[in-house]
Short mmCIF file of C-alpha atoms in Angstrom, two decimals:
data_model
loop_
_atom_site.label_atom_id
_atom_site.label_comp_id
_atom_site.label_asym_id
_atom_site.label_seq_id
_atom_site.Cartn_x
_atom_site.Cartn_y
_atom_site.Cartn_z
CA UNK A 1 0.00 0.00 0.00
CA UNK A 2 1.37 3.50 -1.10
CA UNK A 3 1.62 6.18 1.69
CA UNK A 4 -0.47 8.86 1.64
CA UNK A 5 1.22 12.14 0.00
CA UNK A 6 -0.26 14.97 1.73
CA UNK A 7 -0.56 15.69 5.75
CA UNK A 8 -3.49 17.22 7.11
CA UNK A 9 -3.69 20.10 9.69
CA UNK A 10 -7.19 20.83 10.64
CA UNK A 11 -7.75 24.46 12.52
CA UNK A 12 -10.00 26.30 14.06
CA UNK A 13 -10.55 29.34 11.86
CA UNK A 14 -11.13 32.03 13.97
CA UNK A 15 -7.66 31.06 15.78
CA UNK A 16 -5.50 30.29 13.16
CA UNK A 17 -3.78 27.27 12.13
CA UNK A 18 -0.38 25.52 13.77
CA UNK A 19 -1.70 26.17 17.73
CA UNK A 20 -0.58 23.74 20.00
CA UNK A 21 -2.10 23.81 23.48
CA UNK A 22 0.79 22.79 25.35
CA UNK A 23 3.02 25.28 23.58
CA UNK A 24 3.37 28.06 26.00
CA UNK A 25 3.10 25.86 29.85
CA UNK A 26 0.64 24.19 31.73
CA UNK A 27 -0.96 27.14 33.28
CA UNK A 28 -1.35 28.70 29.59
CA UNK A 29 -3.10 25.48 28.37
CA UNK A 30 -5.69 24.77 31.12
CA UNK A 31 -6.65 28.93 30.12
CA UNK A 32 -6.96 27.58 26.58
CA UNK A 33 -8.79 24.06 27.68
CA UNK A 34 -11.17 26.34 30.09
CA UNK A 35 -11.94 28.80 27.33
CA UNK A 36 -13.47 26.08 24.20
CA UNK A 37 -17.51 25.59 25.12
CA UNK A 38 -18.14 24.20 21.73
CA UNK A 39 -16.91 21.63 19.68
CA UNK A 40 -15.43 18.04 19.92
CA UNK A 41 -12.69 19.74 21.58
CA UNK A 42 -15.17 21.00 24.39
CA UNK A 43 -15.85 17.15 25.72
CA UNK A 44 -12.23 16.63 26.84
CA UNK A 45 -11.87 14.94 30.25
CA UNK A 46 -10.35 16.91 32.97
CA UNK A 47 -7.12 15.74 32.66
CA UNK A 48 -6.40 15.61 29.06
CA UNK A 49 -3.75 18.98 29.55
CA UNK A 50 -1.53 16.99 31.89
CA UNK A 51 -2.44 13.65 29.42
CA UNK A 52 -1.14 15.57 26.91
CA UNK A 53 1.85 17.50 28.27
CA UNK A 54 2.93 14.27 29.47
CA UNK A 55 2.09 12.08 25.97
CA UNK A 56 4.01 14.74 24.64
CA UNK A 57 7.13 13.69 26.46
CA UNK A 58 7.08 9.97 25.72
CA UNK A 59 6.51 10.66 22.02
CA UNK A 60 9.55 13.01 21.93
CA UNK A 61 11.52 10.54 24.04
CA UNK A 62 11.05 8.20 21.51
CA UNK A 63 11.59 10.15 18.61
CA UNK A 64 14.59 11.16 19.65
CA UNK A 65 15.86 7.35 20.37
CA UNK A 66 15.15 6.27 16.99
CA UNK A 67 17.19 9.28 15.28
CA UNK A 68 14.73 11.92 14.82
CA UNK A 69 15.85 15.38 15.20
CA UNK A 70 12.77 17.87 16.63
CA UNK A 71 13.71 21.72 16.67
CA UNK A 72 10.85 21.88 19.25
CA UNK A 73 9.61 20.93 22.39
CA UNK A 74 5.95 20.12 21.14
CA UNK A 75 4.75 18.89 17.94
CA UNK A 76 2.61 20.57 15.35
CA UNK A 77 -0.54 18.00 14.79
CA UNK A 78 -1.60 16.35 11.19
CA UNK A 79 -3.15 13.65 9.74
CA UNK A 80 -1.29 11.27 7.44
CA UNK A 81 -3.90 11.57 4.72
CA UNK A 82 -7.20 13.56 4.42
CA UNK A 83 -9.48 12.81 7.21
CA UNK A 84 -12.92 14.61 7.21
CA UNK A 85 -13.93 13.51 10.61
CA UNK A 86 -10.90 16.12 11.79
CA UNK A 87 -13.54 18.73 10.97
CA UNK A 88 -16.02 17.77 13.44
CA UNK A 89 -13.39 18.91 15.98
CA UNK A 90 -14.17 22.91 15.47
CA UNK A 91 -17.09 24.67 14.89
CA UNK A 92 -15.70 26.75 11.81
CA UNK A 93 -12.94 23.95 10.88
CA UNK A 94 -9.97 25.11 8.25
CA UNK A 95 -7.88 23.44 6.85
CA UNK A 96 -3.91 23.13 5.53
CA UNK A 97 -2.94 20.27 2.96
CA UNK A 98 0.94 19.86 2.49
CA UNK A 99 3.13 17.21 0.30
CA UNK A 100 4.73 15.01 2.63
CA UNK A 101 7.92 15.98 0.67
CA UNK A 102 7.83 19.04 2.40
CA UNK A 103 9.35 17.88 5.57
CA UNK A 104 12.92 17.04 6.45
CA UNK A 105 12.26 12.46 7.52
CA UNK A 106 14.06 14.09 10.75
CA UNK A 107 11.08 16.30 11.59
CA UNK A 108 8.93 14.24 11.63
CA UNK A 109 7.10 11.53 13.94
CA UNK A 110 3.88 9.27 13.14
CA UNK A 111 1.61 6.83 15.61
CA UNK A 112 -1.01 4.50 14.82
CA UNK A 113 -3.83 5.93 15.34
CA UNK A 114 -4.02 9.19 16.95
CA UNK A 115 -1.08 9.40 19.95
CA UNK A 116 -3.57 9.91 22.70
CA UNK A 117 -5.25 6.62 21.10
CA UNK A 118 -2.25 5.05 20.47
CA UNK A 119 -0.68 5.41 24.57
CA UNK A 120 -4.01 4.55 25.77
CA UNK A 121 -4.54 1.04 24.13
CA UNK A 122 -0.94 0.93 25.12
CA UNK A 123 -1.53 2.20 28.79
CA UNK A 124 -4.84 0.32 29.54
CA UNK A 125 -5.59 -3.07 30.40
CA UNK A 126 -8.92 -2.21 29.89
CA UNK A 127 -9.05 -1.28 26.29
CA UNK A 128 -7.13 -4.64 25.20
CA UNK A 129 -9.48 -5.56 23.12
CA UNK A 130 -8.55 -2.28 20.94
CA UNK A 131 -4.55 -2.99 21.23
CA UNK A 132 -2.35 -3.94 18.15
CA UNK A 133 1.13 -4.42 18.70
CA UNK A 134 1.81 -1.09 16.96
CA UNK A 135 0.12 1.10 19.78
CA UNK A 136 2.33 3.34 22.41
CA UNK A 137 4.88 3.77 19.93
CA UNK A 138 6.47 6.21 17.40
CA UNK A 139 7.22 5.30 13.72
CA UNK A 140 9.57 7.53 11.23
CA UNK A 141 8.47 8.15 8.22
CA UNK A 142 10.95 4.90 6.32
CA UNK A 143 8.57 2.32 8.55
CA UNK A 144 4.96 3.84 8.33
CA UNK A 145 4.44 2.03 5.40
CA UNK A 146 5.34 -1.38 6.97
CA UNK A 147 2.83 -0.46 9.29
CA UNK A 148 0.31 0.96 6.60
CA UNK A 149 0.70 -2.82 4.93
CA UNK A 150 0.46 -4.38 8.47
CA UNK A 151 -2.74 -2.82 9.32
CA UNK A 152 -4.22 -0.93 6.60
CA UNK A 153 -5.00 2.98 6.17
CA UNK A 154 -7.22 3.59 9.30
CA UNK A 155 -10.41 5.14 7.57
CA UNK A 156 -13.79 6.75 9.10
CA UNK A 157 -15.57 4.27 7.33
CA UNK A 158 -14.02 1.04 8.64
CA UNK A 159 -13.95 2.58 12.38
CA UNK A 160 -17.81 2.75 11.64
CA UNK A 161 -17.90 -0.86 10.58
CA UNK A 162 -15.32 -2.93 12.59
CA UNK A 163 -15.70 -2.95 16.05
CA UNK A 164 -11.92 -3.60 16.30
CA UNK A 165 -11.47 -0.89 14.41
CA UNK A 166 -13.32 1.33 16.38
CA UNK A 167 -10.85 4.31 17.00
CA UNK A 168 -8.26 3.93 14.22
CA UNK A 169 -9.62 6.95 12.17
CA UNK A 170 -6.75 8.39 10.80
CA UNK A 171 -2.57 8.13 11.39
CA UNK A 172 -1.46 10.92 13.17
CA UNK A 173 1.90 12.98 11.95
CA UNK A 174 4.11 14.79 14.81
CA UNK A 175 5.85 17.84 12.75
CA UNK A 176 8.59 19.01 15.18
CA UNK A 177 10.18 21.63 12.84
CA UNK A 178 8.80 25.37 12.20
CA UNK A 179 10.35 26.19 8.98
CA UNK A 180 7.82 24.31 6.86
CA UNK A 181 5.51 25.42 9.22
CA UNK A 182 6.35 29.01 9.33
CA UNK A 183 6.02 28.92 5.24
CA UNK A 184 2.27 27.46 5.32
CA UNK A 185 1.23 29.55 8.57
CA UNK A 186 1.95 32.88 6.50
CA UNK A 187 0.08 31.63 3.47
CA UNK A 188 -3.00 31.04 5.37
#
């Protein structure tokens, strides 16, 4: 199976794209998480900011022992692929589409499904059921399609279908790099 050529980066308009909650501290991001009243984003558990803050440590942690290079301390978010269901996310969604090509290999991080997915079918004996042997861990881009051909491009449509399938919706892409960024961001 071929790997997808764009990444995603779905937005809230009225924000601007490339925002990442945990970019400026903790105490920054619980004013951000406290602030959204509407939107998939809204229903977020109580502790999804130290979730993520902490998610965001393993995933560089890893990165970094498989060779990756990030020129940040938090990721920018995408989707390996187009992924309408993104959309639902905001309540006036945008969106950025950018080749793949685009990024230095080094930049860039992937996990199988979304990381917060990914750690918790990892994490929880509970959700075994859901657990491949690719969850809680990060993939460069020169094995994502070894993992595409292992378990298929997660869709919307087979999460609908396949109870096993159930929360593999899309592959998420880690972009720890701003220059690429920086280039799209002042297009948009």
């Amino acid at each position: 199976m071929n790997i997808p050529e764009f990444l995603f980066h779905y937005y809230e308009l009225d924000n601007g794209p490339f925002r990442n909650i945990t970019e400026h501290g903790l105490k920054k991001a619980e004013s951000i998480q406290n602030q959204i009243s509407k939107g998939f984003n809204s229903k977020r558990p109580d502790n999804y900011i130290e979730l993520r803050f902490s998610l965001e440590k393993r995933i560089k942690k890893q990165f970094i022992l498989k060779g990756g290079k990030p020129n940040r301390n938090d990721p920018f978010y995408f989707t390996l692929g187009e992924c309408d269901w993104a959309k639902s996310w905001y309540v006036n969604p945008g969106v950025i589409k950018i080749p793949l090509t685009d990024f230095k290999t080094e930049h860039i991080s992937f996990t199988y499904p979304d990381s917060m997915v990914s750690f918790q079918f990892y994490d929880e004996p509970k959700l075994e059921g859901y657990r491949k042997d690719c969850n809680g861990q990060v993939f460069l881009l020169n094995e994502i399609n070894d993992i595409i051909n292992m378990y298929g491009l997660p869709t919307e449509k087979k999460s609908q279908t396949q109870e096993s399938l159930k929360y593999d919706i899309y592959i998420e892409a880690q972009v720890w790099d701003d220059k690429i960024i920086n280039e799209y961001k002042n297009k948009a």
